[in-house]
Short mmCIF file of C-alpha atoms in Angstrom, two decimals:
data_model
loop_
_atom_site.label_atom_id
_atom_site.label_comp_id
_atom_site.label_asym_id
_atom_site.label_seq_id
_atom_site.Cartn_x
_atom_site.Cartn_y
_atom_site.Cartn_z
CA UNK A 1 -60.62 204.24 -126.27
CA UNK A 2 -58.72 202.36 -123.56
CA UNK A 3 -57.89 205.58 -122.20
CA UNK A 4 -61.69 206.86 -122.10
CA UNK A 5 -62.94 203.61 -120.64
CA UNK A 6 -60.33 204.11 -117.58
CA UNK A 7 -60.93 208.24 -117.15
CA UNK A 8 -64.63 206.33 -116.76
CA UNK A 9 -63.79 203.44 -114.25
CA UNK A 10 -62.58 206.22 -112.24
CA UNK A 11 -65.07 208.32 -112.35
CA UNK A 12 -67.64 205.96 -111.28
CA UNK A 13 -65.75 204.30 -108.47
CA UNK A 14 -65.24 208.04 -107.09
CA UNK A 15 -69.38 208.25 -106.32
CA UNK A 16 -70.05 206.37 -103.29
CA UNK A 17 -66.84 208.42 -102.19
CA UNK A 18 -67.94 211.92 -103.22
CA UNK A 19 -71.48 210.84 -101.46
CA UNK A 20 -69.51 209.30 -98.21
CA UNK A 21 -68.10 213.06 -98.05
CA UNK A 22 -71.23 214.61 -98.27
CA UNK A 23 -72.78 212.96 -95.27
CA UNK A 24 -73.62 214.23 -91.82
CA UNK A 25 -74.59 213.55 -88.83
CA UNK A 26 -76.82 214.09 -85.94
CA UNK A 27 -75.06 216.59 -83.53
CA UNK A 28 -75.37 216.53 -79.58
CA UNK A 29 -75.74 220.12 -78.01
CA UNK A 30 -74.34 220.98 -74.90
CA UNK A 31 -77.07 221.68 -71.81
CA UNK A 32 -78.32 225.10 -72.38
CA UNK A 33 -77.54 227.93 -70.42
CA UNK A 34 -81.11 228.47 -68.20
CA UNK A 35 -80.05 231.21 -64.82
CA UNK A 36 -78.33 234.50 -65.55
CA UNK A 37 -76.88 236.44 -68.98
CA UNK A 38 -77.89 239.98 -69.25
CA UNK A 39 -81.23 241.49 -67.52
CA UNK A 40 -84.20 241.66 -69.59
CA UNK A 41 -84.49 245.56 -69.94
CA UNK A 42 -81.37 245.96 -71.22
CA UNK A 43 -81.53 243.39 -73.83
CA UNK A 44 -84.59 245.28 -75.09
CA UNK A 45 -82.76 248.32 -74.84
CA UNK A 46 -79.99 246.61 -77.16
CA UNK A 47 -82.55 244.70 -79.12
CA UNK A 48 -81.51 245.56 -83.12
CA UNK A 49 -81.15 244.29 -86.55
CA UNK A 50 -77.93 243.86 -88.10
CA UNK A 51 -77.48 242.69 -91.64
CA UNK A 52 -73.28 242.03 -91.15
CA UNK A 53 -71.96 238.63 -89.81
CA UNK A 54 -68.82 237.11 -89.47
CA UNK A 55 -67.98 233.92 -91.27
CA UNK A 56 -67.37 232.02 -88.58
CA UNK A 57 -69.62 229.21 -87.45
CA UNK A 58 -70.75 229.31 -84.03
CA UNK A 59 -69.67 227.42 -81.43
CA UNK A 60 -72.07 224.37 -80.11
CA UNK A 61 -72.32 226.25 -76.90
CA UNK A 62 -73.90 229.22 -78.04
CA UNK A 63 -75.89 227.01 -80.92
CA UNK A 64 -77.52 225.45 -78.09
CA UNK A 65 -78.22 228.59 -76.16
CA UNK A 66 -79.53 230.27 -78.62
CA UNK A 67 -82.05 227.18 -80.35
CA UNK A 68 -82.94 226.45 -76.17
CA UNK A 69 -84.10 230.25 -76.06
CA UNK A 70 -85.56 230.12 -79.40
CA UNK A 71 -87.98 227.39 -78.98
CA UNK A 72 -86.40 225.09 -76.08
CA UNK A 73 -88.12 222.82 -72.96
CA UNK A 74 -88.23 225.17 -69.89
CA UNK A 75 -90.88 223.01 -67.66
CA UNK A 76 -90.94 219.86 -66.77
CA UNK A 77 -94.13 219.11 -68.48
CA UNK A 78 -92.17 220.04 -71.55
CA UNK A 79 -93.85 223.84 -72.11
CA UNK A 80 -91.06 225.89 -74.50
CA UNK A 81 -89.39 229.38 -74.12
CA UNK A 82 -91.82 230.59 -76.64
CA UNK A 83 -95.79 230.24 -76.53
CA UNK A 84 -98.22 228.34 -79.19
CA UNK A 85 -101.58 228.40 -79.63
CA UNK A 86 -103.54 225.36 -77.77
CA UNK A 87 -99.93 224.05 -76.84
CA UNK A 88 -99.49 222.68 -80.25
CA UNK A 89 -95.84 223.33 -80.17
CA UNK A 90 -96.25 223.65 -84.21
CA UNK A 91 -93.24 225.59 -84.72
CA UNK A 92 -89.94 223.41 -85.94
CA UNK A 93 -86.62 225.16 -86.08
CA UNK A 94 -84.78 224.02 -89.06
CA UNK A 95 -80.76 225.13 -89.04
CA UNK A 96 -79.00 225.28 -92.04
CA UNK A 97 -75.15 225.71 -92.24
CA UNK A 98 -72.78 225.59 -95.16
CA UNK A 99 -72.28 221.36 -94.11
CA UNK A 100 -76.18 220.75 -94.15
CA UNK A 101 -79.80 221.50 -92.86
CA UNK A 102 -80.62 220.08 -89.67
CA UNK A 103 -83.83 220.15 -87.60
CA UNK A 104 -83.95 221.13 -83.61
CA UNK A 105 -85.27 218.62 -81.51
CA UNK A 106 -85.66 220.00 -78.08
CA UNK A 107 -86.95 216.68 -76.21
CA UNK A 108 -83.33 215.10 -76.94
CA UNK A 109 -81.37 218.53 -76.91
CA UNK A 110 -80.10 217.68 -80.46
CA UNK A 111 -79.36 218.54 -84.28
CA UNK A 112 -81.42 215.84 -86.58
CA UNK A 113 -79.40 215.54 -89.65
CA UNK A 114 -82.09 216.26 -92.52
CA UNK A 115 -79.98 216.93 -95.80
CA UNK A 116 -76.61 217.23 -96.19
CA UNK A 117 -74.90 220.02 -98.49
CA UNK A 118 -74.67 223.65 -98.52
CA UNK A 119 -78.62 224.99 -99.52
CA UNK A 120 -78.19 228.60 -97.79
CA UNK A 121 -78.90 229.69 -101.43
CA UNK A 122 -82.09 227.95 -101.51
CA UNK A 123 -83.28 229.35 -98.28
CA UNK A 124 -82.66 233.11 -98.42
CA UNK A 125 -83.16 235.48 -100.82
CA UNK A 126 -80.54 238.41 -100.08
CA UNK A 127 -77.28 237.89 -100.74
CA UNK A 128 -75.62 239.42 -97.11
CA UNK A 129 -78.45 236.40 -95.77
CA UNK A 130 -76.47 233.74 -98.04
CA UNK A 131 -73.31 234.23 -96.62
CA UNK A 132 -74.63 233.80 -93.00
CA UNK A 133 -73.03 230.78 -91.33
CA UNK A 134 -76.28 229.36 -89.41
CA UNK A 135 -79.77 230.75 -90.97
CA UNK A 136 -82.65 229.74 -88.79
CA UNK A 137 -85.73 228.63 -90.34
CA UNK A 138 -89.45 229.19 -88.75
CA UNK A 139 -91.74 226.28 -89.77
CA UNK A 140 -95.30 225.96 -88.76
CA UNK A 141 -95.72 221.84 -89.19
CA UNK A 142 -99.50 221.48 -89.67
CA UNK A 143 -99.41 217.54 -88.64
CA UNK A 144 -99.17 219.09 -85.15
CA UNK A 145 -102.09 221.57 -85.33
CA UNK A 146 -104.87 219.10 -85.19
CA UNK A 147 -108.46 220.57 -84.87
CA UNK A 148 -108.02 223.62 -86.92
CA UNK A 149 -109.46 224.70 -89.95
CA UNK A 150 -106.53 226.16 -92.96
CA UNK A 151 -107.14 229.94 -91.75
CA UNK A 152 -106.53 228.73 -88.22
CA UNK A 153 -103.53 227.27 -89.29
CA UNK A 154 -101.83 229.67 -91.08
CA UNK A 155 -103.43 232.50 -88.90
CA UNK A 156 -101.38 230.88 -85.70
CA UNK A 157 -98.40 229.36 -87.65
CA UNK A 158 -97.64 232.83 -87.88
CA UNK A 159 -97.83 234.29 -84.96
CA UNK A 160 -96.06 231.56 -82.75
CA UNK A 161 -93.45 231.77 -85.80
CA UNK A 162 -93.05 235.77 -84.32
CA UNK A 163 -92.66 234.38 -80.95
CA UNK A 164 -89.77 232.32 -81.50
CA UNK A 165 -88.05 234.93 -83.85
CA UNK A 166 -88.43 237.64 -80.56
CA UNK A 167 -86.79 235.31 -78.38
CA UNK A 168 -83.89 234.97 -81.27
CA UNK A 169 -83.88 238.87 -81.28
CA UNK A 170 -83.53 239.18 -77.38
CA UNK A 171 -81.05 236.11 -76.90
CA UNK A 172 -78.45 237.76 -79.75
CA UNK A 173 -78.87 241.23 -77.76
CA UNK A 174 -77.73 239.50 -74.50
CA UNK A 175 -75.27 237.57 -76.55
CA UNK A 176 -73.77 240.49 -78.44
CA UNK A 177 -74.69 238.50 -82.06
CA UNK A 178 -76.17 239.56 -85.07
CA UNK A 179 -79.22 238.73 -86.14
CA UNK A 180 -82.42 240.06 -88.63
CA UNK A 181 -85.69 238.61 -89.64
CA UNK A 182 -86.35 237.23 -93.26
CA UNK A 183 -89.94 237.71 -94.20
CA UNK A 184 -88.70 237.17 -97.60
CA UNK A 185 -87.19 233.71 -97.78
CA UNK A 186 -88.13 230.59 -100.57
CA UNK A 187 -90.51 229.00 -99.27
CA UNK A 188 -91.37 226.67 -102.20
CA UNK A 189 -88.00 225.50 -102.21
CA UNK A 190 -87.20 225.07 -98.42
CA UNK A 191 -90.81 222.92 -98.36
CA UNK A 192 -89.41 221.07 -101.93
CA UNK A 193 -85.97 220.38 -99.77
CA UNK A 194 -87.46 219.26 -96.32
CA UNK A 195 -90.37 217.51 -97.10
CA UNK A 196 -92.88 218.76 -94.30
CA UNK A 197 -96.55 219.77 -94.36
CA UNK A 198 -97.23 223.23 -93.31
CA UNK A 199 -95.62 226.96 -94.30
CA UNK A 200 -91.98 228.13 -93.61
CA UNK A 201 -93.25 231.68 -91.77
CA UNK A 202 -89.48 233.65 -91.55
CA UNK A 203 -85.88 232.63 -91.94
CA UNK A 204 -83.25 234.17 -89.62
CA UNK A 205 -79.68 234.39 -89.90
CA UNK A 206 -77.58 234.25 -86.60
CA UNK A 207 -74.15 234.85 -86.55
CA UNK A 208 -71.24 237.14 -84.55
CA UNK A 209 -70.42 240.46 -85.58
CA UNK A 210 -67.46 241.38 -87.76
#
């Protein structure tokens, strides 16, 4: 008994630890890459899908790159890479690694810790997808699309959601990394996890090649 009631002692003083582990933080990108990289024809010439990816993470230098082209500031009146209807910059880029899910924020060129823990699982549906070290995640946040009606919404959430993923396509073809589009992704459970109001439109795994 005295035995049991230690093994439990133990047990419950190792929580806050276990949780302390678990945590993470916001992470600082480096300034983006704007001038130069390859010329535009010939990253649509090597524009492809790959379903292969190394396991290692990337580093925060192409992370930022590659969020900046995704969805980044380009103007000075704080336009993005990628257009959206009526300028309601609806789409949010959440990134989720095997340490966490973070969300993009472009204004302060940072990672927003959302969750910690691995929920790659969660997000994507194939199993090559799982394995990815940084899955991107399109969402279409409908606080930001004031004025239009549900079909408006979901009409545009989706095709500003293909402009972002395009610009992921053509930045991994000047950047020699591999990348493919999820259409198929769970979407109940990424919305369950994250908490927001609107529709994740695609998921997108990022990685280098084997």
């Amino acid at each position: 008994m005295k035995k049991l009631f230690l093994l439990s002692l133990i047990v419950l003083m190792s929580i806050p630890v276990m949780k302390a582990q678990n945590k993470i933080e916001d992470i600082p990108l480096a300034e983006p890459q704007r001038t130069g990289g390859m010329p535009l024809y010939d990253a649509l010439n090597q524009r492809a899908t790959h379903r292969e990816f190394s396991d290692a993470m990337l580093d925060v230098a192409h992370l930022s790159n590659l969020l900046w082209a995704a969805n980044g500031i380009n103007r000075e009146d704080g336009k993005r890479t990628a257009p959206s209807a009526r300028n309601c910059q609806e789409i949010d880029i959440y990134v989720y690694t095997a340490k966490g899910v973070y969300l993009y924020v472009p204004e302060k060129n940072m990672l927003k810790a959302v969750v910690a823990g691995d929920y790659r699982s969660e997000c994507a549906i194939q199993p090559f997808a799982v394995q990815c070290p940084v899955i991107l995640v399109f969402v279409a946040n409908y606080d930001k699309m004031k004025g239009m009606d549900q079909d408006a919404k979901e009409f545009y959430g989706a095709t500003d959601g293909g402009y972002v993923s395009q610009n992921v396509y053509l930045y991994c073809a000047a950047e020699n990394l591999n990348t493919v589009v999820l259409g198929s992704i769970h979407r109940d459970k990424i919305q369950k996890l994250l908490g927001f109001n609107g529709k994740a439109i695609l998921g997108q795994p990022v990685g280098y090649t084997k």
